[in-house]
């Protein structure tokens, strides 16, 4: 651990950072500036899903950087065409808009929904229905879609036209979706909001309400897409398909990239000149993403994620039942898992960091685990052991 004096640094103070500087990573391990190893169950918040410095991604980026680093989106490039093809072959989509982050991908989806709503339903049809507790990013409009006032305070006025309904509340959704609705936007499993999967009934209701009211069903899979839940996309484990899907984070395993995937009949409402991104889909990012998809679609890869997810979940359930007075619940799908503590323990992630383990802590009491999908069983065992010891320390 290193103590950094905030008075002597020039990086903006927007993050509550842990007192550690990482200099190297390999697989599920990170190494700090003193050479100490940590087991990474954060993965850059669901980014380095193939583990740190996966050779297929590193090689693909190196090769592409030596060949062509950037040209404007006024021209075609091979990597972008190939990646769009790959994403569409593996999903419901027909067209992809490339960008650089999750928030940018959500912004693109919102712009698409608004323009389509206006053209298909009329000038009043600009509303986007979202979920309470959701998280969609920090740009002003993605923040307006986000269903957590705690992130919005101080930035008002927010972008108009967003309503929020409670998770899995079909009646509220029915009341919210109507003539003015351009789209329903939701994470199929809420990530930052505490790892809460949406019910099949709720998703089916959302799909039929969107169809009835000619609105788009848009899934934000920025956190739970790209293999995290045990299928390439989380929607594959639900009874519905969306019309639009937002991706980022693990898409290029740490190379900054976002994408908005849509059906052709939706994407046609963003014709030339309506939206753009200078760096979006540049060749090294596309090369990285192609390498990611190639690895994740190898036979057995996603099945292993499912099995490891079940193994990890079973271990968490065991801890929860042994420490019932401290742990309220375990939730998860694939390798996004959470343990909800009965009361806040604000330094819980710090305690585990001291032991050499990286985990996320939301709202002071939701411990979230996002190990790389290539994590080994014995690494999960080590994490479970460290977790149990720290849980046992907490007095009920
Ligand atoms: N959407 C979801 C579901 C997310 O979890 C996040 C980030 O945590 C975002 C959007 C925003 O992504 P980014 O930080 O890349 O803008």
mmCIF file with all atom_site columns, C-alpha atoms in Angstrom, residues 115-122 214 269:
data_model
loop_
_atom_site.group_PDB
_atom_site.id
_atom_site.type_symbol
_atom_site.label_atom_id
_atom_site.label_alt_id
_atom_site.label_comp_id
_atom_site.label_asym_id
_atom_site.label_entity_id
_atom_site.label_seq_id
_atom_site.pdbx_PDB_ins_code
_atom_site.Cartn_x
_atom_site.Cartn_y
_atom_site.Cartn_z
_atom_site.occupancy
_atom_site.B_iso_or_equiv
_atom_site.pdbx_formal_charge
_atom_site.auth_seq_id
_atom_site.auth_comp_id
_atom_site.auth_asym_id
_atom_site.auth_atom_id
_atom_site.pdbx_PDB_model_num
ATOM 1  C CA . UNK A 1 115 ? -35.477 10.588 -33.519 1.00 0.00 ? 115 UNK A CA 1
ATOM 2  C CA . UNK A 1 116 ? -37.410 7.435  -34.344 1.00 0.00 ? 116 UNK A CA 1
ATOM 3  C CA . UNK A 1 117 ? -40.165 8.268  -31.829 1.00 0.00 ? 117 UNK A CA 1
ATOM 4  C CA . UNK A 1 118 ? -40.610 11.687 -33.371 1.00 0.00 ? 118 UNK A CA 1
ATOM 5  C CA . UNK A 1 119 ? -40.748 10.316 -36.918 1.00 0.00 ? 119 UNK A CA 1
ATOM 6  C CA . UNK A 1 120 ? -42.891 7.235  -36.239 1.00 0.00 ? 120 UNK A CA 1
ATOM 7  C CA . UNK A 1 121 ? -45.250 8.506  -33.524 1.00 0.00 ? 121 UNK A CA 1
ATOM 8  C CA . UNK A 1 122 ? -45.055 12.299 -33.556 1.00 0.00 ? 122 UNK A CA 1
ATOM 9  C CA . UNK A 1 214 ? -44.431 1.117  -31.264 1.00 0.00 ? 214 UNK A CA 1
ATOM 10 C CA . UNK A 1 269 ? -33.533 6.578  -38.136 1.00 0.00 ? 269 UNK A CA 1
#
